[in-house]
XYZ file of C-alpha atoms in Angstrom:
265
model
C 133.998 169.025 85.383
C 133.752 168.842 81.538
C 136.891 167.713 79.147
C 137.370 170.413 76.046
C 137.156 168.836 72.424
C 141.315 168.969 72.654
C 141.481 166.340 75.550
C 142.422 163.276 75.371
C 140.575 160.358 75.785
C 142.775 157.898 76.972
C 146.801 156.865 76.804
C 147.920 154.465 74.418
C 151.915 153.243 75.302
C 152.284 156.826 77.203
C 150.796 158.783 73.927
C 147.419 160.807 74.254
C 144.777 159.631 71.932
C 142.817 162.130 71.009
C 140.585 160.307 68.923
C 138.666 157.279 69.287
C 139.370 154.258 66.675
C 136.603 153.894 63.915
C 137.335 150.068 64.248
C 138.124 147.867 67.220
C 141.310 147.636 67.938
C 143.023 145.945 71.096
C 146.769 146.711 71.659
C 149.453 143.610 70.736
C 150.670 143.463 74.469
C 146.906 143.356 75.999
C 145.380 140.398 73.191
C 147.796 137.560 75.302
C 145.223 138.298 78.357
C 142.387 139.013 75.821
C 142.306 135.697 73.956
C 142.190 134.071 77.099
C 138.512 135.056 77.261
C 137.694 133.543 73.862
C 136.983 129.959 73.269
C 137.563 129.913 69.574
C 137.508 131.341 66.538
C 133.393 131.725 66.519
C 133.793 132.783 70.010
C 135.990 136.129 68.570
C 134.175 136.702 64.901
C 130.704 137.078 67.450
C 132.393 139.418 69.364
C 134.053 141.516 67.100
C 130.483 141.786 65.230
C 128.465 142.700 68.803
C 131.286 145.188 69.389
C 130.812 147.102 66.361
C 126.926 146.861 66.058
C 127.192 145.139 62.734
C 124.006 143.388 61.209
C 124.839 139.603 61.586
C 123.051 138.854 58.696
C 124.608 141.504 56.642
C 128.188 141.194 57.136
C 130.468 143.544 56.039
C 133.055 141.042 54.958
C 136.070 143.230 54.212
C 135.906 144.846 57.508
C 135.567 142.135 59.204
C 138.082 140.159 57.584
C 140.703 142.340 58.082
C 140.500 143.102 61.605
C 140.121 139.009 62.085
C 143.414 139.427 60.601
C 145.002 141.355 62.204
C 144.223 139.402 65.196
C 145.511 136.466 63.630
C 148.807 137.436 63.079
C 148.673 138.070 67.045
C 147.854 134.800 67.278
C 150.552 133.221 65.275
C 153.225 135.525 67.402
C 152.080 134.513 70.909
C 149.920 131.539 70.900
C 151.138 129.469 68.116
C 149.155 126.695 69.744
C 146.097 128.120 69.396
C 146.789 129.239 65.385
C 145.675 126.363 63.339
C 142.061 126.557 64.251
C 141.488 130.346 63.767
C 143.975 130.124 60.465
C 140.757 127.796 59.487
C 138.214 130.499 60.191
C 141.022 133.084 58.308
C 140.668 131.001 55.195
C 137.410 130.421 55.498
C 136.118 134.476 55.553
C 138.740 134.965 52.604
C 136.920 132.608 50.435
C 133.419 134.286 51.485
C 134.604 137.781 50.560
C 136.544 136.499 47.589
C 133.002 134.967 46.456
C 131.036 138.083 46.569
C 133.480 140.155 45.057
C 132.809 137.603 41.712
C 129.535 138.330 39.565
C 126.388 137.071 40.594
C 125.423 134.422 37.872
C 121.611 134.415 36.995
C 120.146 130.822 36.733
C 117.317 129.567 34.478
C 115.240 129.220 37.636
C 113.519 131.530 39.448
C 115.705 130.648 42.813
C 118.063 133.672 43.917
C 121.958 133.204 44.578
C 122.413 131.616 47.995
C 124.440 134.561 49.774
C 128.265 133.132 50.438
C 127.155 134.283 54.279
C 124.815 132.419 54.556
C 126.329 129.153 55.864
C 128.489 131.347 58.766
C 125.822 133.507 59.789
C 123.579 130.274 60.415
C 126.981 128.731 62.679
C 127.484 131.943 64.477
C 123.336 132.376 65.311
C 123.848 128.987 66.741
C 126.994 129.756 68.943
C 125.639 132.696 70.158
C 122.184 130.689 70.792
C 124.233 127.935 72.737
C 126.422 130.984 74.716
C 123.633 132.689 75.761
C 122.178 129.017 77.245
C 125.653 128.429 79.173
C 125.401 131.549 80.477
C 122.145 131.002 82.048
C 123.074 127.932 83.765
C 126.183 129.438 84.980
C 124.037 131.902 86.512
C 122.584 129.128 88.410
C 124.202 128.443 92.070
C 126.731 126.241 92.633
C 127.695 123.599 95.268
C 131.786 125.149 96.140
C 131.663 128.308 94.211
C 128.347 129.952 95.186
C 127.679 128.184 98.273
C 128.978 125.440 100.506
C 127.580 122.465 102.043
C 127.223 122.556 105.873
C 126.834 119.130 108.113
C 125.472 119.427 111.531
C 125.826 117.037 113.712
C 123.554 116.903 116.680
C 124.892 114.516 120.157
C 121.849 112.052 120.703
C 120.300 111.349 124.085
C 120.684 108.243 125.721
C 117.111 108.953 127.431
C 114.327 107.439 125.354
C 111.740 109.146 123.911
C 108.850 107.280 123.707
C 106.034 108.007 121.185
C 102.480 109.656 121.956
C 99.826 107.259 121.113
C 96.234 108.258 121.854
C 92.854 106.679 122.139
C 91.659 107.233 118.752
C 95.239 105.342 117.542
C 94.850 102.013 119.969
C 91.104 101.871 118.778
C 92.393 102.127 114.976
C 94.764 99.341 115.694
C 92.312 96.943 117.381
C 89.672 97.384 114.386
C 92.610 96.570 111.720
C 93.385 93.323 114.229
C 90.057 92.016 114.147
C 89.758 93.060 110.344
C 92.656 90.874 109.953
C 91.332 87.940 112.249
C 88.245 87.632 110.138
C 90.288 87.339 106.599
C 91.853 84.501 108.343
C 89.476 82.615 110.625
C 88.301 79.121 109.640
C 84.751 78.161 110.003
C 84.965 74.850 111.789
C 81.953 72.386 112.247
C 82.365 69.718 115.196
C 80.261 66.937 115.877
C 77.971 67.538 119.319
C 77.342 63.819 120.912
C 73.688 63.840 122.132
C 71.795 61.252 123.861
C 68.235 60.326 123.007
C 68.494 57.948 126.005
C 69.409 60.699 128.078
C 66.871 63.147 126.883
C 64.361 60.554 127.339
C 65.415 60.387 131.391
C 65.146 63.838 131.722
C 61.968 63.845 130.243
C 60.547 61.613 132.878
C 62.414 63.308 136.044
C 60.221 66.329 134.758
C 56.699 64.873 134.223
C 57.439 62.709 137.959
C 57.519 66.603 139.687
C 54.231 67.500 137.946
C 51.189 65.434 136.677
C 50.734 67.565 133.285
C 53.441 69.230 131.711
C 52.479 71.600 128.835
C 53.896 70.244 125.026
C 56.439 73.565 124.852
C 57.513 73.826 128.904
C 59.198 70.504 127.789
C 61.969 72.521 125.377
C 64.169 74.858 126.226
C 64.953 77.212 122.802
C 68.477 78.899 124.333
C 69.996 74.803 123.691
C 69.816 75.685 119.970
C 67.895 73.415 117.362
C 69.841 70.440 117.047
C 69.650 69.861 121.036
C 65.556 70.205 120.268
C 65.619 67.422 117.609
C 67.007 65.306 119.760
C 64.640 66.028 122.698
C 61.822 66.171 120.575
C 62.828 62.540 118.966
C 63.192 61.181 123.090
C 59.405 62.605 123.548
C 58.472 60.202 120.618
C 60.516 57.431 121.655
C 58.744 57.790 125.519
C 55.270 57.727 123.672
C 56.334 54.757 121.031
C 57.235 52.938 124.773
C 53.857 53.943 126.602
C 55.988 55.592 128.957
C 53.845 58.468 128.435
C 50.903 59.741 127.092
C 49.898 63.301 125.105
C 46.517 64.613 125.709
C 44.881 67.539 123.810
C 40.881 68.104 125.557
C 39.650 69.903 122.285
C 40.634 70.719 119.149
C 43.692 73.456 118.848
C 43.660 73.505 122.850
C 47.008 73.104 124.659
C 48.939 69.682 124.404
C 49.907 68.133 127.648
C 52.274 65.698 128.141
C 52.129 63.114 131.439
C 53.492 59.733 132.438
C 51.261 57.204 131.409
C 48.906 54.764 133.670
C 51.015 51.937 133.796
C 54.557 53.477 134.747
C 52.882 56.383 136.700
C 51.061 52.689 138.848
């Protein structure tokens, strides 16, 4: 189905309009829910410049101007509140388009005219900079409007549940113990009581069972060195006594040890 040139492309307060508007325009009764979307007066100069495809930084100040206008005098009807703040902005694009309507005056320098623009087109690249960042993190779910947090809450067994442990795990434990016994064991040194009297007894019960005794069958190496001293000092003391006597036949031949003549009489 296609409309002829002669229809109407909407109704405006029951009246066909036939023809769209050059400009924006909004209707007096719809701006009270219109300005509710708006949160200032930067908020509605951006938008009324993105409507119309203007070049934000080139202005058309009289256009602009008076539709901001025309809104304000909306304002100043219906949200009296809300006037004093976008009266501001009013004043403020008056003095702008009253400033480039005056001659440019050359200076001696070589520096052009700073544009009367300037200063609002670098506030409203910064709102729109900041508006397009809070709408990216509104994009971003939310905890109660997007999505809700859930608890679940699970009944616990009184049955225990006891842990798996495996070989390799008690054999890791047991190293770390004795690791940890070494880093605190104390070397301790104790005094071992030994008889030279009593090594010199034994000495004789031995050579009384045999006649000749060989030097080393005398020492028994598992008693550890300082149980040799001491027999080896008893041997000495036996021979110092003539309790017994050490015989060698030739030179680097065995050494035998055997009570002597007297005590053996």
């Amino acid at each position: 189905m296609t409309l002829s040139n002669d229809a109407p492309h909407a109704k405006l307060y029951g009246e066909p309009l036939l023809q769209l508007p050059a400009d924006l325009y909004i209707p007096p009764d719809a701006l009270e829910i219109f300005l509710e979307a708006f949160e200032g007066p930067l908020d509605l100069l951006l938008y009324l410049i993105r409507r119309q495809n203007f070049n934000i930084l080139d202005i058309p100040m009289a256009q602009l101007t008076l539709q901001y206008l025309q809104y304000v005098e909306q304002i100043r009807a219906h949200h009296l509140e809300l006037a004093a703040e976008y009266l501001l902005m009013a004043a403020m694009l008056i003095e702008i388009k009253s400033r480039m309507l005056l001659p440019v005056i050359k200076k001696d320098s070589d520096e052009e005219a700073l544009d009367p623009r300037a200063e609002l087109v670098r506030r409203l690249l910064e709102y729109e900079q900041i508006k397009r960042a809070a709408q990216e993190i509104d994009r971003l779910p939310q905890l109660g409007r997007d999505f809700v947090q859930t608890r679940v809450f699970i009944e616990q067994s009184l049955q225990p549940r006891w842990p798996v442990v495996h070989v390799l795990d008690l054999q890791a434990a047991w190293n770390e113990m004795v690791r940890r016994a070494k880093l605190v064991a104390h070397h301790k040194i104790s005094r071992e009581k030994l008889s030279v009297r009593e090594h010199m007894s034994s000495i004789l019960r031995q050579l009384q069972q045999q006649e000749f005794i060989e030097f080393y069958d005398l020492f028994d190496l598992a008693l550890g060195i300082p149980v040799l001293v001491v027999h080896f000092v008893a041997l000495l003391e036996l021979t110092k006594e003539s309790l017994i006597d050490i015989t060698q036949t030739t030179a680097f031949a065995p050494i035998y040890v055997r009570l002597s003549h007297s005590n053996h009489a």
